[in-house]
Short mmCIF file of C-alpha atoms and ligand atoms in Angstrom, two decimals:
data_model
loop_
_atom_site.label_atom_id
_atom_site.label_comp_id
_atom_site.label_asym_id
_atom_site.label_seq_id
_atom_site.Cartn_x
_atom_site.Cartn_y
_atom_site.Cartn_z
CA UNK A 269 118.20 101.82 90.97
CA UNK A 270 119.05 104.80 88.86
CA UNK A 271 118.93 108.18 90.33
CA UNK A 272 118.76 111.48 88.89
CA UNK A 273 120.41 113.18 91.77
CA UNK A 274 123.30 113.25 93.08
CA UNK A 275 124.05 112.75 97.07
CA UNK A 276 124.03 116.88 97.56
CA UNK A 277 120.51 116.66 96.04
CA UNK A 278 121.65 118.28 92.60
CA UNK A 279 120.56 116.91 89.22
CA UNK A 280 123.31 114.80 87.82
CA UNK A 281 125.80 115.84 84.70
CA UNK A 282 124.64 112.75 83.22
CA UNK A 283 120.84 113.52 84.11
CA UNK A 284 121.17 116.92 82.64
CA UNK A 285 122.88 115.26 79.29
CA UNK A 286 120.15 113.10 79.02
CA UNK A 287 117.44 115.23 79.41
CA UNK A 288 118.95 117.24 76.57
CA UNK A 289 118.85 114.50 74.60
CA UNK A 290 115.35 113.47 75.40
CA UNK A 291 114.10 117.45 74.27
CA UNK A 292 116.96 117.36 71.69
CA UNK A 293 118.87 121.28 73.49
CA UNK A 294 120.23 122.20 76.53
CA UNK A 295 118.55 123.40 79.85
CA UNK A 296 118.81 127.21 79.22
CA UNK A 297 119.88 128.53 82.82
CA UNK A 298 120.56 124.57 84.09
CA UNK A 299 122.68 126.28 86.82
CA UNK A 300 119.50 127.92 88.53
CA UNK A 301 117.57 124.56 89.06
CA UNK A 302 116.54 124.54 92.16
CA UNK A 303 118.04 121.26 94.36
CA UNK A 304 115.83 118.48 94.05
CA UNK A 305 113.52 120.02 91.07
CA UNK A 306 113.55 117.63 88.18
CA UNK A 307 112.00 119.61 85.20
CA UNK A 308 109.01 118.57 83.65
CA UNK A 309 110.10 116.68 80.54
CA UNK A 310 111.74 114.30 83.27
CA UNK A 311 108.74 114.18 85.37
CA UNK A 312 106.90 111.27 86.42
CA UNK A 313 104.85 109.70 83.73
CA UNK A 314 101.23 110.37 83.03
CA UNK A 315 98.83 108.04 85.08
CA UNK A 316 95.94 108.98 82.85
CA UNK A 317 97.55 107.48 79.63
CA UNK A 318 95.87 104.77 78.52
CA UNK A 319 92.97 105.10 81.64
CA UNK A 320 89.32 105.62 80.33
CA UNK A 321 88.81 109.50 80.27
CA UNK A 322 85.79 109.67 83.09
CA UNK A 323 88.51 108.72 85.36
CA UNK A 324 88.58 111.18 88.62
CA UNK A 325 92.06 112.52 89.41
CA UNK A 326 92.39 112.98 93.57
CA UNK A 327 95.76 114.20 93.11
CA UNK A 328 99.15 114.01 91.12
CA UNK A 329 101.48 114.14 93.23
CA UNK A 330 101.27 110.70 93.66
CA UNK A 331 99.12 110.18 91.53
CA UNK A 332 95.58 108.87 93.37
CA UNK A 333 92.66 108.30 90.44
CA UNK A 334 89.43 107.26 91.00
CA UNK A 335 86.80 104.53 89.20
CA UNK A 336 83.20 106.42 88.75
CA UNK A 337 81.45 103.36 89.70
CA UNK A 338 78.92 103.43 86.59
CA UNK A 339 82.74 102.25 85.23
CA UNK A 340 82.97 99.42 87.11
CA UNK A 341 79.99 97.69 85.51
CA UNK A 342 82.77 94.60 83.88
CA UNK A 343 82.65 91.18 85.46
CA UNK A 344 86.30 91.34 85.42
CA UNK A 345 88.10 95.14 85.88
CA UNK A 346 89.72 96.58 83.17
CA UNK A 347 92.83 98.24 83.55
CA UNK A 348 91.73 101.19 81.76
CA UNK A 349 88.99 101.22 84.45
CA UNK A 350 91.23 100.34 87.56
CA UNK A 351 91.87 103.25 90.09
CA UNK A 352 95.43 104.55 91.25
CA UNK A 353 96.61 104.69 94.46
CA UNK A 354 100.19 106.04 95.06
CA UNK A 355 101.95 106.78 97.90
CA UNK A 356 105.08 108.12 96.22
CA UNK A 357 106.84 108.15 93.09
CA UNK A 358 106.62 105.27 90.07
CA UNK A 359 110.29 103.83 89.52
CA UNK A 360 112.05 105.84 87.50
CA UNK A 361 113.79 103.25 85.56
CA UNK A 362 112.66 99.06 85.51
CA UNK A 363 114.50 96.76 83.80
CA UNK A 364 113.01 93.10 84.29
CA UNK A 365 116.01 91.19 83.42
CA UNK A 366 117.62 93.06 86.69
CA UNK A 367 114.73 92.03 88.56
CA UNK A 368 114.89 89.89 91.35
CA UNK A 369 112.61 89.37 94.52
CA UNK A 370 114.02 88.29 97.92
CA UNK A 371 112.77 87.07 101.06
CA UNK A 372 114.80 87.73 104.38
CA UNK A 373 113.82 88.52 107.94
CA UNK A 374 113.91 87.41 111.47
CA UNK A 375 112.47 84.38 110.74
CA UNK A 376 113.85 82.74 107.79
CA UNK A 377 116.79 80.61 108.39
CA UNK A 378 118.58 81.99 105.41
CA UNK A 379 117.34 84.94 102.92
CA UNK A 380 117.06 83.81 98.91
CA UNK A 381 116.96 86.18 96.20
CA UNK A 382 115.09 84.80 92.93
CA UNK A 383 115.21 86.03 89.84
CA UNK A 384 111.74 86.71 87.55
CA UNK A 385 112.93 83.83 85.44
CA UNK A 386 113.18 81.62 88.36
CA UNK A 387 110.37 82.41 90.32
CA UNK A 388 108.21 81.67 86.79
CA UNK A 389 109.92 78.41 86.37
CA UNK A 390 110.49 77.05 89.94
CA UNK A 391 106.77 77.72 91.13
CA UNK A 392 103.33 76.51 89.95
CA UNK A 393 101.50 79.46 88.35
CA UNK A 394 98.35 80.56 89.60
CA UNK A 395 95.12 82.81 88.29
CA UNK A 396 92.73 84.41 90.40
CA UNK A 397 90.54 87.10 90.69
CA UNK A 398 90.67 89.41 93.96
CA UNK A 399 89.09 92.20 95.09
CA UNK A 400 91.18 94.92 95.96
CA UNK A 401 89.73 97.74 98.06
CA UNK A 402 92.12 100.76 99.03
CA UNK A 403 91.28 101.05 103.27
CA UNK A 404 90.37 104.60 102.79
CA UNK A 405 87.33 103.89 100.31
CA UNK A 406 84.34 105.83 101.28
CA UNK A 407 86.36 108.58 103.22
CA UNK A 408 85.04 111.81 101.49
CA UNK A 409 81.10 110.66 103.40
CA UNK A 410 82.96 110.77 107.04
CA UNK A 411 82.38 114.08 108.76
CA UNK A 412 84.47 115.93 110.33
CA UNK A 413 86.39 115.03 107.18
CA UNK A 414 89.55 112.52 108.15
CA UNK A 415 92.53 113.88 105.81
CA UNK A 416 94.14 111.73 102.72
CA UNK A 417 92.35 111.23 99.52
CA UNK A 418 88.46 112.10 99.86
CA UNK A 419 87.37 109.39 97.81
CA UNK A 420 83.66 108.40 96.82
CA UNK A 421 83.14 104.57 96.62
CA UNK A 422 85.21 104.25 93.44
CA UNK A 423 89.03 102.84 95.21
CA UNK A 424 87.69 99.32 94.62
CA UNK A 425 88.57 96.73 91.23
CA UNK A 426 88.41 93.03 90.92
CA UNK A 427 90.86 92.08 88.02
CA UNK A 428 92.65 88.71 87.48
CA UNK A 429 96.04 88.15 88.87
CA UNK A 430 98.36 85.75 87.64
CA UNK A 431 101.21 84.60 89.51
CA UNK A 432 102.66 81.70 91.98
CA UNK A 433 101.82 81.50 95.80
CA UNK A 434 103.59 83.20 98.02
CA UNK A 435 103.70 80.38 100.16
CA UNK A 436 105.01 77.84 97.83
CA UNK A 437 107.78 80.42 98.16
CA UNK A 438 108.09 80.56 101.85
CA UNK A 439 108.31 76.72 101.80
CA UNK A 440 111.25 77.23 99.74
CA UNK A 441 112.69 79.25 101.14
CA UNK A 442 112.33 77.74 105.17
CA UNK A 443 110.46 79.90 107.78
CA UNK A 444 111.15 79.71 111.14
CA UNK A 445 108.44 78.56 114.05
CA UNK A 446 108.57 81.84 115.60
CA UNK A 447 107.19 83.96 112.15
CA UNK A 448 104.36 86.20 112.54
CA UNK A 449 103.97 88.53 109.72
CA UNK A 450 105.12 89.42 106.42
CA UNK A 451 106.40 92.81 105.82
CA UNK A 452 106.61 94.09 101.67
CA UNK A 453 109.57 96.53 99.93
CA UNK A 454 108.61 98.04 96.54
CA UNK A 455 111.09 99.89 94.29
CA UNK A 456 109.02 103.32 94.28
CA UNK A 457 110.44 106.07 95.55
CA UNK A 458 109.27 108.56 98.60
CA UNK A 459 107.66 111.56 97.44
CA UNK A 460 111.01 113.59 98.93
CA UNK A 461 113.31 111.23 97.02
CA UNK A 462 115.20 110.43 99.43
CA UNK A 463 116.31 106.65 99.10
CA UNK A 464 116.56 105.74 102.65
CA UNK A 465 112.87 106.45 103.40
CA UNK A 466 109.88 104.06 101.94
CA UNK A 467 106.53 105.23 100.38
CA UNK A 468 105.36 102.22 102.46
CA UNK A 469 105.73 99.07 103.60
CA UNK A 470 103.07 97.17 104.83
CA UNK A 471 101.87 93.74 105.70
CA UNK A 472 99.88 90.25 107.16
CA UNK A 473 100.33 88.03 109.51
CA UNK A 474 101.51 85.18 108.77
CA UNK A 475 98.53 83.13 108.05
CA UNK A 476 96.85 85.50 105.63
CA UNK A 477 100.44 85.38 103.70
CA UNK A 478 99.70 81.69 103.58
CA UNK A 479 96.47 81.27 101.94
CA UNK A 480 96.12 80.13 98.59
CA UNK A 481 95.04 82.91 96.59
CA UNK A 482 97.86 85.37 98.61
CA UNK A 483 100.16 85.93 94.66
CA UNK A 484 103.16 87.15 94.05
CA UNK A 485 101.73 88.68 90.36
CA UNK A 486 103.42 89.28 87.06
CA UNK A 487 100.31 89.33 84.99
CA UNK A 488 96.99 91.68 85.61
CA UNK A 489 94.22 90.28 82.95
CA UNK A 490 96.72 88.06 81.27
CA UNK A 491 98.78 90.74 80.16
CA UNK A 492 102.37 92.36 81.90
CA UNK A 493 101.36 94.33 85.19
CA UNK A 494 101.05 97.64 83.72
CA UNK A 495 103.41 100.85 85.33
CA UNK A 496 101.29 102.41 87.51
CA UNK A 497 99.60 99.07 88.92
CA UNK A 498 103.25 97.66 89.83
CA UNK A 499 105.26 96.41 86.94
CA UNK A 500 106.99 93.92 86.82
CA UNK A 501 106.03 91.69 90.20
CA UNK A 502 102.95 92.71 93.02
CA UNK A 503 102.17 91.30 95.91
CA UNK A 504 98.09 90.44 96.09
CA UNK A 505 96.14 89.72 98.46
CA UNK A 506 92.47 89.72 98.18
CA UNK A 507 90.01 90.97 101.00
CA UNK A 508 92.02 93.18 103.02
CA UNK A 509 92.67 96.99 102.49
CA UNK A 510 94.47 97.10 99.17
CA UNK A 511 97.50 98.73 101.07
CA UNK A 512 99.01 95.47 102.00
CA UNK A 513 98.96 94.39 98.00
CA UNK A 514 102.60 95.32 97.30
CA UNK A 515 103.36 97.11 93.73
CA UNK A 516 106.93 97.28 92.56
CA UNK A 517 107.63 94.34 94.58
CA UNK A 518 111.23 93.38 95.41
CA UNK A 519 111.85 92.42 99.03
CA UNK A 520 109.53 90.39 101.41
CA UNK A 521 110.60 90.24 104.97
CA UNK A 522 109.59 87.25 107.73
CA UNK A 523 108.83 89.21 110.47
CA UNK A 524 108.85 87.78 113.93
CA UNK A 525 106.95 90.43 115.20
CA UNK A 526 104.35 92.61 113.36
CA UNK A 527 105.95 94.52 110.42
CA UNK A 528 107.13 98.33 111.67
CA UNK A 529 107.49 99.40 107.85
CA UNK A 530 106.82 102.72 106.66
CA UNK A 531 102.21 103.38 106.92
CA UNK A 532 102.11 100.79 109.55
CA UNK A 533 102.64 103.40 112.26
CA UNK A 534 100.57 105.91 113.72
CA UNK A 535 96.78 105.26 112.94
CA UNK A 536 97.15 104.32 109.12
CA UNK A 537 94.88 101.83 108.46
CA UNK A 538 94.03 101.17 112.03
CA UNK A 539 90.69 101.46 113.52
CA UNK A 540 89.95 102.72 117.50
CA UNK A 541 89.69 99.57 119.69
CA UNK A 542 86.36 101.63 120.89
CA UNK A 543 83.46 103.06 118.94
CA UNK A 544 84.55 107.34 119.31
CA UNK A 545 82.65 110.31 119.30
CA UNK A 546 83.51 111.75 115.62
CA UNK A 547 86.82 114.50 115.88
CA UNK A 548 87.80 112.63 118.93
CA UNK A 549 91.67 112.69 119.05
CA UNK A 550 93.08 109.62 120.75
CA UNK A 551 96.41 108.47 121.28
CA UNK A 552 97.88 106.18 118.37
CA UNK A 553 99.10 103.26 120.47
CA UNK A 554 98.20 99.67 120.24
CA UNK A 555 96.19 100.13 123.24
CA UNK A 556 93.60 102.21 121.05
CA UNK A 557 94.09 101.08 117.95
CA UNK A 558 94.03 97.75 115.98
CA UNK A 559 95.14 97.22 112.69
CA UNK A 560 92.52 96.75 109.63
CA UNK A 561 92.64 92.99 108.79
CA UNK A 562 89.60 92.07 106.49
CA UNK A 563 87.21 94.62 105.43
CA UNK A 564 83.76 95.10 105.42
CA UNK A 565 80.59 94.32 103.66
CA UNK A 566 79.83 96.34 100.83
CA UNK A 567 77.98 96.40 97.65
CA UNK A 568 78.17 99.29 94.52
CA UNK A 569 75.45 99.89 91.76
CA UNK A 570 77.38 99.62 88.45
CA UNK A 571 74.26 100.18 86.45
CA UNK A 572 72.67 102.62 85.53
CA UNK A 573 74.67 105.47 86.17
CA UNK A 574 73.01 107.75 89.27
CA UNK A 575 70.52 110.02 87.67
CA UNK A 576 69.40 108.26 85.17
CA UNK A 577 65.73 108.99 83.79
CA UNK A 578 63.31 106.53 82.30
CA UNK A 579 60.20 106.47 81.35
CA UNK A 580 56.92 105.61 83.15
CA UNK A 581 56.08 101.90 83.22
CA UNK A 582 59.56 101.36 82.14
CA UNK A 583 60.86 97.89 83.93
CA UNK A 584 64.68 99.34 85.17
CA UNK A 585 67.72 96.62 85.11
CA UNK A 586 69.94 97.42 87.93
CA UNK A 587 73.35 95.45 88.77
CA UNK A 588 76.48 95.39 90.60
CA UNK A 589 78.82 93.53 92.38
CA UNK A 590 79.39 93.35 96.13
CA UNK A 591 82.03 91.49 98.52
CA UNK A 592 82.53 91.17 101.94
CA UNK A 593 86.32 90.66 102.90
CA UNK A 594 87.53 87.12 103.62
CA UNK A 595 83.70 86.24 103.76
CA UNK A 596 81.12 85.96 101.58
CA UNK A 597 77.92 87.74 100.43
CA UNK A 598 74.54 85.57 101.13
CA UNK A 599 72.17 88.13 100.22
CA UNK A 600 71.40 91.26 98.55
CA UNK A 601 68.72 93.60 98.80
CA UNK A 602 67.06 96.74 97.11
CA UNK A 603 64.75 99.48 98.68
CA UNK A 604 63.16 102.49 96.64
CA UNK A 605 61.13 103.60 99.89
CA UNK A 606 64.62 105.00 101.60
CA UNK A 607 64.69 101.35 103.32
CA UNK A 608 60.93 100.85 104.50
CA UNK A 609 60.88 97.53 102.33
CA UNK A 610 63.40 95.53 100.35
CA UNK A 611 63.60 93.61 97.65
CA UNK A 612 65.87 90.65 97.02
CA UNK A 613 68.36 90.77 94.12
CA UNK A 614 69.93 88.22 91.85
CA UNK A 615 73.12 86.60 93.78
CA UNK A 616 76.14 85.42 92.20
CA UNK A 617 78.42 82.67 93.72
CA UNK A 618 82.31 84.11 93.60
CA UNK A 619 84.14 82.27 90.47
CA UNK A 620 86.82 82.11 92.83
CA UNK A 621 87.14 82.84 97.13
CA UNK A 622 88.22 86.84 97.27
CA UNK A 623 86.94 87.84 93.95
CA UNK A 624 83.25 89.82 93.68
CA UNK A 625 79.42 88.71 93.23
CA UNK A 626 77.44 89.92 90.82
CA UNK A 627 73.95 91.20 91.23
CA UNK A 628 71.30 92.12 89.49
CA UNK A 629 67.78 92.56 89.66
CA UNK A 630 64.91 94.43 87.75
CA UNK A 631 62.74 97.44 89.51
CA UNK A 632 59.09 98.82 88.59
CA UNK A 633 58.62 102.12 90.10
CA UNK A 634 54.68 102.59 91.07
CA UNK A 635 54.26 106.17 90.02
CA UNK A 636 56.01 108.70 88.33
CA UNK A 637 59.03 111.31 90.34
CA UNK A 638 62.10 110.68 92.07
CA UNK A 639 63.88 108.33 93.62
CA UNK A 640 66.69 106.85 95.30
CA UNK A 641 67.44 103.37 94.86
CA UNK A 642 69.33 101.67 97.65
CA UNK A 643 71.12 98.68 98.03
CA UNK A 644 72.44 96.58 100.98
CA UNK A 645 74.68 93.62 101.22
CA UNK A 646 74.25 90.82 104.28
CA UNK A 647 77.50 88.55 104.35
CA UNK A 648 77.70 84.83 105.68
CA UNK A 649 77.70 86.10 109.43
CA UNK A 650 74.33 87.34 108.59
CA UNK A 651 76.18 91.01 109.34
CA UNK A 652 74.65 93.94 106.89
CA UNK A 653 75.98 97.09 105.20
CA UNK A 654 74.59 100.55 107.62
CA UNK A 655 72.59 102.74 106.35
CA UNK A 656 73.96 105.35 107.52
CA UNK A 657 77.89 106.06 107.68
CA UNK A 658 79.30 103.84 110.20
CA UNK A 659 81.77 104.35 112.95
CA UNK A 660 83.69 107.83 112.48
CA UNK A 661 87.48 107.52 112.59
CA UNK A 662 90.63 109.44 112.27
CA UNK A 663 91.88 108.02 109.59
CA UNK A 664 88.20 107.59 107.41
CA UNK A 665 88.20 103.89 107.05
CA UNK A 666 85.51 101.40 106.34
CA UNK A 667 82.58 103.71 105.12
CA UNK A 668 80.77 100.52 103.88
CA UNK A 669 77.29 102.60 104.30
CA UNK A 670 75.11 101.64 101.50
CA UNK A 671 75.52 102.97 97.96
CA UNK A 672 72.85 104.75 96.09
CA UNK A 673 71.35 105.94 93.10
CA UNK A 674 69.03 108.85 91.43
CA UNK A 675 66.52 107.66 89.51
CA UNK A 676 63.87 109.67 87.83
CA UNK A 677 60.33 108.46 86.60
CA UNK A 678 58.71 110.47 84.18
N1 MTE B 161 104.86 99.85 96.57
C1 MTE B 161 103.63 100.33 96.75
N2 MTE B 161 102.60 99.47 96.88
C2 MTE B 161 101.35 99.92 97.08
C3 MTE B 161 101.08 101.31 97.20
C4 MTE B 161 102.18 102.20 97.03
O1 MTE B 161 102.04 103.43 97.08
N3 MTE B 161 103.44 101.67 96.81
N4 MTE B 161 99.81 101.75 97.47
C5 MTE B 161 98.96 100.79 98.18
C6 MTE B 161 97.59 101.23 98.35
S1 MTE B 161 97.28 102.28 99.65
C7 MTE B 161 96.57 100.74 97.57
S2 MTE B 161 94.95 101.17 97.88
C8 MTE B 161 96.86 99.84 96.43
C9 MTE B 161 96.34 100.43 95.14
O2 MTE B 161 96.54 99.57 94.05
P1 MTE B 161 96.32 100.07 92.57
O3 MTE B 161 97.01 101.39 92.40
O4 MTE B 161 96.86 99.02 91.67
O5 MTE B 161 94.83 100.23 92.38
O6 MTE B 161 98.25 99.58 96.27
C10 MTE B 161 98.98 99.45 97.47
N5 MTE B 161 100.34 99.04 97.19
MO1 MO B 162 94.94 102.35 99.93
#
């Protein structure tokens, strides 16, 4: 991959011609850049272009943008409406005919590299819808606060992904009796560009890498994988924090022990073995910690938007979508008493295992003022969304409390 600097850390001769030719002059004082700076014009590219402009920026550096869930309201995701989450820096240069994806590892008996053409024409292709939930959803309600991106409920999309299986691939390519886990290697770059460290590099065991709907993607909502979402090839895999869905894909590994890639140390996306007092500092081994396999319950209210106002005697529509992991939903409830009584909602049957239910229901409010309207998921273990935040945790994970909205009668 193409690098703007050179091993010293300096911006290229070649990097500094083009960049004059992108703004069309010379760097005036190109001698005083600073090692490692890469000026603006050469910067990475906007995540925001092209995203719907109530988008909520976390940060830029990587970029980390969030879906207002009153966004989210589409049956299937938009990408305009999908939320970033980077752990370093885009590719700086893709070229799909270059592109190729190999598998390798302990435990195949001999790594293949395909090329996109290949993997298109050897494989049957696949289209699914999956939802994708970053493992840090929900974090900005844990107190005291667990550092990384403070989101609200918004890290969540359910688009359609079009691809072949990833394990049609492993059968062509052999696996060994002894694999365990699958370990992924995008192209993008660590935020300190240095090429021999990883943004990250997670995976699944073995089994989860074999299900049917686990894709290797080329197409997001029948169209190329757009940049920031991985473009050209993503791994996906529905139900499990959206950290072990691949972007940039180009290497898989057969592990035959559980992947030690970059974000699979320390307690990223782990959870403490034991329920701890919130603050409590533990040690990060695998005696305390256990890795985040399928996640929670959960359910959002897409519409209205929180705070809306209507008008006494008014009959209010309310929907959303909820999912529960490698389960199912059963059931879905709505209080406007703060959770004295429920209400069932509308259900939806998944149009496909891993993707979102719809919900929806209608409310009449019995006098006039405010409320909150609540809702709660129950999945196929008859297991419910809190309603209060659950289990504190260093790294904020699985704040699947249940969402709510303003709603004012007057
Ligand atoms: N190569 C690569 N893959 C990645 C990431 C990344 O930074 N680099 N971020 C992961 C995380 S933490 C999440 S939540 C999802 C976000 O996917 P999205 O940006 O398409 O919404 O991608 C995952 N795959
Ligand atoms: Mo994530």
């Amino acid at each position: 991959m193409k690098s703007y600097f050179n091993r010293r850390g300096f911006l290229k001769k070649t990097s500094l011609a083009a960049i004059a030719t992108t703004l069309g002059s010379e760097i005036v004082f190109a001698d005083k850049l600073p090692r490692k700076y890469l000026p603006i014009a050469f910067g990475e590219k906007d995540a925001l272009k092209g995203k719907n402009t109530d988008m909520i920026v976390q940060g830029d550096k990587p970029w980390n943008v969030e879906s207002p869930l009153n966004l989210l309201d589409d049956r299937v995701t938009p990408v305009d409406k999908m939320f970033i989450r980077n752990n370093g820096l885009i590719p700086e240069t893709i070229d799909i005919k270059d592109w190729t994806l190999t598998i390798d590892g302990e435990s195949v008996a001999a790594p293949k590299t395909y090329t996109f053409e290949e993997l298109k024409k050897k494989f049957k292709h696949y289209t699914y819808q999956l939802t994708l939930e970053c493992g840090g959803n929900g974090r900005s309600g844990y107190y005291p606060a667990a550092s990384g991106n403070q989101w609200g409920q918004g890290a969540v999309h359910c688009a359609e992904w079009t691809g072949v299986k990833l394990k049609d691939i492993l059968k062509d390519v052999g696996i060994k009796s002894d694999a365990v886990y699958i370990g992924y290697h995008g192209k993008d770059l660590h935020l300190s560009r240095d090429p021999k460290k990883e943004a990250i590099s997670r995976g699944v065991p073995i089994a989860k890498a074999m299900e049917d709907e686990t894709l290797i993607a080329w197409q997001l909502n029948g169209k190329d994988i757009p940049e920031f979402h991985g473009y050209p090839l993503r791994l996906v895999i529905g139900g499990w924090p959206a950290s072990v869905s691949g972007k940039w894909l180009s290497r898989i590994s057969v592990r035959n022990k559980v992947h030690d890639g970059a974000k699979m140390e320390g307690h990223s996306y782990k959870m403490p073995k034991n329920p701890v007092a919130p603050g409590t500092e533990l040690p990060t081994t695998d005696e305390f910690f256990r890795i985040i396999e399928s996640m929670p319950v959960k359910s959002i209210i897409t519409f209205p938007k929180t705070g809306a106002v209507i008008t006494s005697g008014e009959i209010l529509p309310l929907r959303g979508h909820a999912w529960a992991g490698d389960k199912s939903v059963k059931k879905i409830e709505v209080s406007i008493d703060f959770g004295a009584t429920w209400q069932s909602c509308k259900l939806e049957a998944p149009v496909n295992r891993l993707a979102w239910q719809h919900w929806n229901t209608s409310i009449k409010f019995p006098v006039k003022g405010y409320y909150e309207v609540w809702v709660k998921a129950t999945d196929d273990a008859g297991v419910a969304q809190p309603m209060v935040i659950p289990s504190w945790n260093p790294g904020g994970y699985l704040n699947n409390a249940c969402e709510r909205i303003a709603v004012k009668v007057g």
